[in-house]
PDB file of C-alpha atoms in Angstrom:
ATOM      1  CA  UNK A   1       0.000   0.000   0.000  1.00  0.00           C
ATOM      2  CA  UNK A   2       1.179   3.509  -0.723  1.00  0.00           C
ATOM      3  CA  UNK A   3       0.035   6.981   0.236  1.00  0.00           C
ATOM      4  CA  UNK A   4      -3.050   7.332   2.397  1.00  0.00           C
ATOM      5  CA  UNK A   5      -5.613   4.542   2.486  1.00  0.00           C
ATOM      6  CA  UNK A   6      -9.097   4.561   3.951  1.00  0.00           C
ATOM      7  CA  UNK A   7     -11.572   1.796   4.742  1.00  0.00           C
ATOM      8  CA  UNK A   8     -14.353   1.235   4.118  1.00  0.00           C
ATOM      9  CA  UNK A   9     -14.786   3.191   0.896  1.00  0.00           C
ATOM     10  CA  UNK A  10     -18.560   3.184   1.240  1.00  0.00           C
ATOM     11  CA  UNK A  11     -20.678   2.908   4.391  1.00  0.00           C
ATOM     12  CA  UNK A  12     -24.422   2.889   4.865  1.00  0.00           C
ATOM     13  CA  UNK A  13     -25.598   3.037   8.454  1.00  0.00           C
ATOM     14  CA  UNK A  14     -28.754   3.586  10.417  1.00  0.00           C
ATOM     15  CA  UNK A  15     -29.060   6.270  13.039  1.00  0.00           C
ATOM     16  CA  UNK A  16     -28.716   3.765  15.880  1.00  0.00           C
ATOM     17  CA  UNK A  17     -25.613   2.029  14.515  1.00  0.00           C
ATOM     18  CA  UNK A  18     -22.040   2.348  15.704  1.00  0.00           C
ATOM     19  CA  UNK A  19     -19.329   2.126  13.086  1.00  0.00           C
ATOM     20  CA  UNK A  20     -15.686   3.101  12.699  1.00  0.00           C
ATOM     21  CA  UNK A  21     -13.722   4.531   9.810  1.00  0.00           C
ATOM     22  CA  UNK A  22     -10.056   3.677   9.434  1.00  0.00           C
ATOM     23  CA  UNK A  23      -7.248   5.673   7.880  1.00  0.00           C
ATOM     24  CA  UNK A  24      -3.656   4.570   7.413  1.00  0.00           C
ATOM     25  CA  UNK A  25      -0.779   6.601   6.019  1.00  0.00           C
ATOM     26  CA  UNK A  26       2.315   4.960   4.524  1.00  0.00           C
ATOM     27  CA  UNK A  27       4.296   8.192   4.095  1.00  0.00           C
ATOM     28  CA  UNK A  28       6.122   8.414   7.406  1.00  0.00           C
ATOM     29  CA  UNK A  29       4.204  11.562   8.330  1.00  0.00           C
ATOM     30  CA  UNK A  30       3.662  12.871  11.850  1.00  0.00           C
ATOM     31  CA  UNK A  31       0.258  14.504  11.503  1.00  0.00           C
ATOM     32  CA  UNK A  32      -3.138  13.182  10.447  1.00  0.00           C
ATOM     33  CA  UNK A  33      -6.439  14.906   9.760  1.00  0.00           C
ATOM     34  CA  UNK A  34     -10.147  14.184   9.353  1.00  0.00           C
ATOM     35  CA  UNK A  35     -12.182  16.330   6.976  1.00  0.00           C
ATOM     36  CA  UNK A  36     -15.823  16.264   6.012  1.00  0.00           C
ATOM     37  CA  UNK A  37     -17.055  17.169   2.540  1.00  0.00           C
ATOM     38  CA  UNK A  38     -20.790  17.479   2.026  1.00  0.00           C
ATOM     39  CA  UNK A  39     -22.916  18.826  -0.762  1.00  0.00           C
ATOM     40  CA  UNK A  40     -23.995  21.827   1.282  1.00  0.00           C
ATOM     41  CA  UNK A  41     -20.721  22.948   2.836  1.00  0.00           C
ATOM     42  CA  UNK A  42     -17.131  23.471   1.758  1.00  0.00           C
ATOM     43  CA  UNK A  43     -14.513  20.998   2.866  1.00  0.00           C
ATOM     44  CA  UNK A  44     -14.399  21.253   6.667  1.00  0.00           C
ATOM     45  CA  UNK A  45     -11.579  20.316   8.983  1.00  0.00           C
ATOM     46  CA  UNK A  46     -12.824  18.183  11.869  1.00  0.00           C
ATOM     47  CA  UNK A  47      -9.786  16.966  13.788  1.00  0.00           C
ATOM     48  CA  UNK A  48      -6.016  17.235  13.656  1.00  0.00           C
ATOM     49  CA  UNK A  49      -3.553  14.928  15.365  1.00  0.00           C
ATOM     50  CA  UNK A  50       0.117  15.799  15.515  1.00  0.00           C
ATOM     51  CA  UNK A  51       2.485  13.246  17.028  1.00  0.00           C
ATOM     52  CA  UNK A  52      -0.603  11.360  18.188  1.00  0.00           C
ATOM     53  CA  UNK A  53      -1.878  14.315  20.198  1.00  0.00           C
ATOM     54  CA  UNK A  54      -5.118  16.023  19.191  1.00  0.00           C
ATOM     55  CA  UNK A  55      -4.317  19.636  18.392  1.00  0.00           C
ATOM     56  CA  UNK A  56      -7.470  20.778  16.658  1.00  0.00           C
ATOM     57  CA  UNK A  57     -11.122  20.052  17.277  1.00  0.00           C
ATOM     58  CA  UNK A  58     -13.427  22.306  15.342  1.00  0.00           C
ATOM     59  CA  UNK A  59     -16.590  22.130  17.416  1.00  0.00           C
ATOM     60  CA  UNK A  60     -17.457  18.741  16.058  1.00  0.00           C
ATOM     61  CA  UNK A  61     -20.467  16.991  17.661  1.00  0.00           C
ATOM     62  CA  UNK A  62     -19.595  14.269  20.127  1.00  0.00           C
ATOM     63  CA  UNK A  63     -21.214  11.634  17.917  1.00  0.00           C
ATOM     64  CA  UNK A  64     -17.915  11.833  15.982  1.00  0.00           C
ATOM     65  CA  UNK A  65     -15.063  10.504  18.109  1.00  0.00           C
ATOM     66  CA  UNK A  66     -11.494  10.323  16.770  1.00  0.00           C
ATOM     67  CA  UNK A  67      -8.733   7.998  17.896  1.00  0.00           C
ATOM     68  CA  UNK A  68      -5.071   8.091  16.924  1.00  0.00           C
ATOM     69  CA  UNK A  69      -3.214   5.106  18.396  1.00  0.00           C
ATOM     70  CA  UNK A  70       0.033   5.860  16.534  1.00  0.00           C
ATOM     71  CA  UNK A  71       1.318   8.222  13.865  1.00  0.00           C
ATOM     72  CA  UNK A  72       0.278   5.903  11.027  1.00  0.00           C
ATOM     73  CA  UNK A  73      -3.313   5.189  11.994  1.00  0.00           C
ATOM     74  CA  UNK A  74      -6.356   7.329  12.577  1.00  0.00           C
ATOM     75  CA  UNK A  75      -9.888   6.192  13.352  1.00  0.00           C
ATOM     76  CA  UNK A  76     -13.210   7.984  13.391  1.00  0.00           C
ATOM     77  CA  UNK A  77     -15.813   6.318  15.583  1.00  0.00           C
ATOM     78  CA  UNK A  78     -19.393   7.092  14.633  1.00  0.00           C
ATOM     79  CA  UNK A  79     -22.502   6.649  16.752  1.00  0.00           C
ATOM     80  CA  UNK A  80     -26.097   7.866  16.653  1.00  0.00           C
ATOM     81  CA  UNK A  81     -25.498   9.849  13.487  1.00  0.00           C
ATOM     82  CA  UNK A  82     -28.122  11.917  11.739  1.00  0.00           C
ATOM     83  CA  UNK A  83     -29.021  11.860   8.041  1.00  0.00           C
ATOM     84  CA  UNK A  84     -27.426  15.295   7.636  1.00  0.00           C
ATOM     85  CA  UNK A  85     -24.102  13.682   8.609  1.00  0.00           C
ATOM     86  CA  UNK A  86     -24.034  11.927   5.243  1.00  0.00           C
ATOM     87  CA  UNK A  87     -20.883  13.121   3.494  1.00  0.00           C
ATOM     88  CA  UNK A  88     -17.526  12.154   2.082  1.00  0.00           C
ATOM     89  CA  UNK A  89     -15.170  11.736   5.044  1.00  0.00           C
ATOM     90  CA  UNK A  90     -11.603  12.388   4.005  1.00  0.00           C
ATOM     91  CA  UNK A  91      -8.417  11.564   5.848  1.00  0.00           C
ATOM     92  CA  UNK A  92      -5.145  13.361   5.183  1.00  0.00           C
ATOM     93  CA  UNK A  93      -1.614  13.335   6.489  1.00  0.00           C
ATOM     94  CA  UNK A  94       1.348  15.696   6.441  1.00  0.00           C
ATOM     95  CA  UNK A  95       4.928  15.715   7.566  1.00  0.00           C
ATOM     96  CA  UNK A  96       4.939  18.223  10.369  1.00  0.00           C
ATOM     97  CA  UNK A  97       1.399  19.236  11.297  1.00  0.00           C
ATOM     98  CA  UNK A  98       1.838  22.641   9.724  1.00  0.00           C
ATOM     99  CA  UNK A  99       5.188  23.424  11.324  1.00  0.00           C
ATOM    100  CA  UNK A 100       7.168  22.820   8.134  1.00  0.00           C
ATOM    101  CA  UNK A 101       6.849  25.565   5.542  1.00  0.00           C
ATOM    102  CA  UNK A 102       6.874  23.419   2.417  1.00  0.00           C
ATOM    103  CA  UNK A 103       4.679  20.629   3.679  1.00  0.00           C
ATOM    104  CA  UNK A 104       1.563  19.499   1.873  1.00  0.00           C
ATOM    105  CA  UNK A 105      -1.374  17.478   3.096  1.00  0.00           C
ATOM    106  CA  UNK A 106      -1.911  14.243   1.208  1.00  0.00           C
ATOM    107  CA  UNK A 107      -5.474  12.983   1.069  1.00  0.00           C
ATOM    108  CA  UNK A 108      -6.903   9.505   1.094  1.00  0.00           C
ATOM    109  CA  UNK A 109      -9.687   8.393  -1.274  1.00  0.00           C
ATOM    110  CA  UNK A 110     -12.404   9.037   1.296  1.00  0.00           C
ATOM    111  CA  UNK A 111     -15.295   7.088   2.786  1.00  0.00           C
ATOM    112  CA  UNK A 112     -18.673   7.841   1.256  1.00  0.00           C
ATOM    113  CA  UNK A 113     -20.990   7.816   4.275  1.00  0.00           C
ATOM    114  CA  UNK A 114     -24.758   7.558   3.996  1.00  0.00           C
ATOM    115  CA  UNK A 115     -26.885   7.751   7.137  1.00  0.00           C
ATOM    116  CA  UNK A 116     -30.446   6.519   6.809  1.00  0.00           C
TER     117      UNK A 116
ATOM    118  CA  UNK B   1     -11.953  33.650  11.762  1.00  0.00           C
ATOM    119  CA  UNK B   2     -10.172  32.888   8.524  1.00  0.00           C
ATOM    120  CA  UNK B   3     -12.474  32.916   5.508  1.00  0.00           C
ATOM    121  CA  UNK B   4     -11.559  31.754   2.035  1.00  0.00           C
ATOM    122  CA  UNK B   5     -13.629  32.750  -0.962  1.00  0.00           C
ATOM    123  CA  UNK B   6     -13.311  31.464  -4.479  1.00  0.00           C
ATOM    124  CA  UNK B   7     -14.888  32.681  -7.647  1.00  0.00           C
ATOM    125  CA  UNK B   8     -16.376  31.703  -9.873  1.00  0.00           C
ATOM    126  CA  UNK B   9     -17.972  28.632  -8.309  1.00  0.00           C
ATOM    127  CA  UNK B  10     -18.862  27.214 -11.706  1.00  0.00           C
ATOM    128  CA  UNK B  11     -16.920  27.712 -14.914  1.00  0.00           C
ATOM    129  CA  UNK B  12     -17.705  26.309 -18.328  1.00  0.00           C
ATOM    130  CA  UNK B  13     -14.978  26.834 -20.901  1.00  0.00           C
ATOM    131  CA  UNK B  14     -14.352  26.008 -24.485  1.00  0.00           C
ATOM    132  CA  UNK B  15     -11.226  24.039 -25.282  1.00  0.00           C
ATOM    133  CA  UNK B  16      -8.347  26.288 -26.211  1.00  0.00           C
ATOM    134  CA  UNK B  17      -9.560  29.279 -24.192  1.00  0.00           C
ATOM    135  CA  UNK B  18      -7.890  30.940 -21.219  1.00  0.00           C
ATOM    136  CA  UNK B  19      -9.451  31.743 -17.877  1.00  0.00           C
ATOM    137  CA  UNK B  20      -8.590  32.645 -14.289  1.00  0.00           C
ATOM    138  CA  UNK B  21      -9.954  31.396 -10.964  1.00  0.00           C
ATOM    139  CA  UNK B  22      -9.653  33.747  -8.001  1.00  0.00           C
ATOM    140  CA  UNK B  23      -9.100  32.984  -4.333  1.00  0.00           C
ATOM    141  CA  UNK B  24      -9.416  35.661  -1.647  1.00  0.00           C
ATOM    142  CA  UNK B  25      -8.684  35.089   2.015  1.00  0.00           C
ATOM    143  CA  UNK B  26      -9.426  37.222   5.016  1.00  0.00           C
ATOM    144  CA  UNK B  27      -6.383  37.023   7.308  1.00  0.00           C
ATOM    145  CA  UNK B  28      -2.644  36.855   6.854  1.00  0.00           C
ATOM    146  CA  UNK B  29      -1.174  33.460   6.064  1.00  0.00           C
ATOM    147  CA  UNK B  30       2.296  32.267   5.182  1.00  0.00           C
ATOM    148  CA  UNK B  31       1.093  29.666   2.712  1.00  0.00           C
ATOM    149  CA  UNK B  32      -1.633  28.960   0.191  1.00  0.00           C
ATOM    150  CA  UNK B  33      -2.458  25.708  -1.562  1.00  0.00           C
ATOM    151  CA  UNK B  34      -4.283  24.714  -4.711  1.00  0.00           C
ATOM    152  CA  UNK B  35      -5.860  21.282  -4.984  1.00  0.00           C
ATOM    153  CA  UNK B  36      -7.697  19.439  -7.710  1.00  0.00           C
ATOM    154  CA  UNK B  37     -10.570  17.002  -7.184  1.00  0.00           C
ATOM    155  CA  UNK B  38     -12.002  14.789  -9.914  1.00  0.00           C
ATOM    156  CA  UNK B  39     -15.622  13.614  -9.515  1.00  0.00           C
ATOM    157  CA  UNK B  40     -15.884  10.886  -6.900  1.00  0.00           C
ATOM    158  CA  UNK B  41     -12.177  11.085  -6.158  1.00  0.00           C
ATOM    159  CA  UNK B  42      -9.981  12.555  -3.476  1.00  0.00           C
ATOM    160  CA  UNK B  43      -7.950  15.765  -3.515  1.00  0.00           C
ATOM    161  CA  UNK B  44      -4.662  16.038  -5.366  1.00  0.00           C
ATOM    162  CA  UNK B  45      -2.150  18.711  -4.443  1.00  0.00           C
ATOM    163  CA  UNK B  46      -1.248  21.067  -7.299  1.00  0.00           C
ATOM    164  CA  UNK B  47       0.722  23.956  -5.825  1.00  0.00           C
ATOM    165  CA  UNK B  48       2.039  25.390  -2.571  1.00  0.00           C
ATOM    166  CA  UNK B  49       2.665  29.144  -2.641  1.00  0.00           C
ATOM    167  CA  UNK B  50       4.740  30.563   0.165  1.00  0.00           C
ATOM    168  CA  UNK B  51       5.700  34.161  -0.528  1.00  0.00           C
ATOM    169  CA  UNK B  52       4.414  37.366  -2.033  1.00  0.00           C
ATOM    170  CA  UNK B  53       4.808  37.300  -5.784  1.00  0.00           C
ATOM    171  CA  UNK B  54       5.290  33.535  -5.874  1.00  0.00           C
ATOM    172  CA  UNK B  55       4.401  31.986  -9.209  1.00  0.00           C
ATOM    173  CA  UNK B  56       4.295  28.288  -9.997  1.00  0.00           C
ATOM    174  CA  UNK B  57       3.437  26.566 -13.245  1.00  0.00           C
ATOM    175  CA  UNK B  58       2.609  23.009 -14.158  1.00  0.00           C
ATOM    176  CA  UNK B  59       1.505  22.341 -17.705  1.00  0.00           C
ATOM    177  CA  UNK B  60      -1.472  24.552 -18.557  1.00  0.00           C
ATOM    178  CA  UNK B  61      -1.963  25.715 -14.959  1.00  0.00           C
ATOM    179  CA  UNK B  62      -0.205  28.659 -13.377  1.00  0.00           C
ATOM    180  CA  UNK B  63      -0.768  29.834  -9.813  1.00  0.00           C
ATOM    181  CA  UNK B  64       0.295  33.133  -8.279  1.00  0.00           C
ATOM    182  CA  UNK B  65       0.100  34.750  -4.872  1.00  0.00           C
ATOM    183  CA  UNK B  66      -0.279  38.361  -3.762  1.00  0.00           C
ATOM    184  CA  UNK B  67      -0.069  38.337   0.019  1.00  0.00           C
ATOM    185  CA  UNK B  68      -0.704  42.071   0.311  1.00  0.00           C
ATOM    186  CA  UNK B  69      -4.014  41.762  -1.498  1.00  0.00           C
ATOM    187  CA  UNK B  70      -4.633  38.342   0.095  1.00  0.00           C
ATOM    188  CA  UNK B  71      -5.343  37.031  -3.365  1.00  0.00           C
ATOM    189  CA  UNK B  72      -4.245  34.015  -5.320  1.00  0.00           C
ATOM    190  CA  UNK B  73      -5.071  33.223  -8.911  1.00  0.00           C
ATOM    191  CA  UNK B  74      -5.088  29.980 -10.848  1.00  0.00           C
ATOM    192  CA  UNK B  75      -4.726  30.695 -14.546  1.00  0.00           C
ATOM    193  CA  UNK B  76      -5.694  28.131 -17.140  1.00  0.00           C
ATOM    194  CA  UNK B  77      -4.066  28.413 -20.538  1.00  0.00           C
ATOM    195  CA  UNK B  78      -5.529  26.806 -23.675  1.00  0.00           C
ATOM    196  CA  UNK B  79      -7.879  24.576 -21.708  1.00  0.00           C
ATOM    197  CA  UNK B  80      -8.263  20.916 -22.597  1.00  0.00           C
ATOM    198  CA  UNK B  81     -10.971  18.457 -21.552  1.00  0.00           C
ATOM    199  CA  UNK B  82      -8.627  16.688 -19.100  1.00  0.00           C
ATOM    200  CA  UNK B  83      -8.621  19.810 -16.936  1.00  0.00           C
ATOM    201  CA  UNK B  84     -12.301  19.343 -16.097  1.00  0.00           C
ATOM    202  CA  UNK B  85     -12.415  18.982 -12.294  1.00  0.00           C
ATOM    203  CA  UNK B  86     -13.131  20.979  -9.152  1.00  0.00           C
ATOM    204  CA  UNK B  87     -10.301  23.229  -8.008  1.00  0.00           C
ATOM    205  CA  UNK B  88      -9.899  24.302  -4.398  1.00  0.00           C
ATOM    206  CA  UNK B  89      -7.676  26.841  -2.777  1.00  0.00           C
ATOM    207  CA  UNK B  90      -6.800  26.430   0.888  1.00  0.00           C
ATOM    208  CA  UNK B  91      -5.082  28.660   3.411  1.00  0.00           C
ATOM    209  CA  UNK B  92      -3.494  27.894   6.759  1.00  0.00           C
ATOM    210  CA  UNK B  93      -1.230  25.437   8.432  1.00  0.00           C
ATOM    211  CA  UNK B  94      -2.576  22.418  10.279  1.00  0.00           C
ATOM    212  CA  UNK B  95      -5.923  24.225  10.519  1.00  0.00           C
ATOM    213  CA  UNK B  96      -6.396  24.700   6.776  1.00  0.00           C
ATOM    214  CA  UNK B  97      -9.525  26.417   5.518  1.00  0.00           C
ATOM    215  CA  UNK B  98     -10.750  25.563   2.067  1.00  0.00           C
ATOM    216  CA  UNK B  99     -12.643  27.639  -0.422  1.00  0.00           C
ATOM    217  CA  UNK B 100     -15.926  26.328  -1.754  1.00  0.00           C
ATOM    218  CA  UNK B 101     -14.270  25.122  -4.927  1.00  0.00           C
ATOM    219  CA  UNK B 102     -14.590  26.031  -8.596  1.00  0.00           C
ATOM    220  CA  UNK B 103     -16.194  23.360 -10.742  1.00  0.00           C
ATOM    221  CA  UNK B 104     -14.532  23.623 -14.136  1.00  0.00           C
ATOM    222  CA  UNK B 105     -16.004  22.008 -17.224  1.00  0.00           C
ATOM    223  CA  UNK B 106     -14.046  22.177 -20.464  1.00  0.00           C
ATOM    224  CA  UNK B 107     -16.147  21.551 -23.560  1.00  0.00           C
ATOM    225  CA  UNK B 108     -14.894  20.573 -27.015  1.00  0.00           C
TER     226      UNK B 108
END
């Protein structure tokens, strides 16, 4: 595997389900990110982890719960979601969490989430 | 709060024509990014612009940055169908803010 991978690629869940999204980066980066892209809003940053410590949490509802067990893996645990949470959930990684001037965020393919 | 505005949001071009996408941002930043997204796909990094007057070119795309005006442009030269995609600008460090995107369609 190369780059940033995400599983599953598609997820349909009911409002009472609990599911988890997984992201893995194979780039040796130290920072990982969760973004949400929906039809009604621009790409939104949800969480940032740098060196496994959460450094950004943009007022995301508690039904979205991130977990970063190491610098290569990032999870997003989902529970009691609403239909308006349907979106493309994108994971990204970068070398230095914004501290390096030239660094770029590399995105995974995304998980297409549909909440019924 | 940092705000990033792009225009136009939709752009339909004829092949061979030139056009410019604009990106304005509200607060000072030491970097600006351009990304491309194909339908149903993820984001691909195009350019990172770091200083006032910076200009970068890749093929038919050229990006520039004016930090004093807080403006970046993405210029498309002699458009071809393969350039059809949504283009995003983004500003910030770890806490990047994205513009709404410009959906570009290049027609024969």
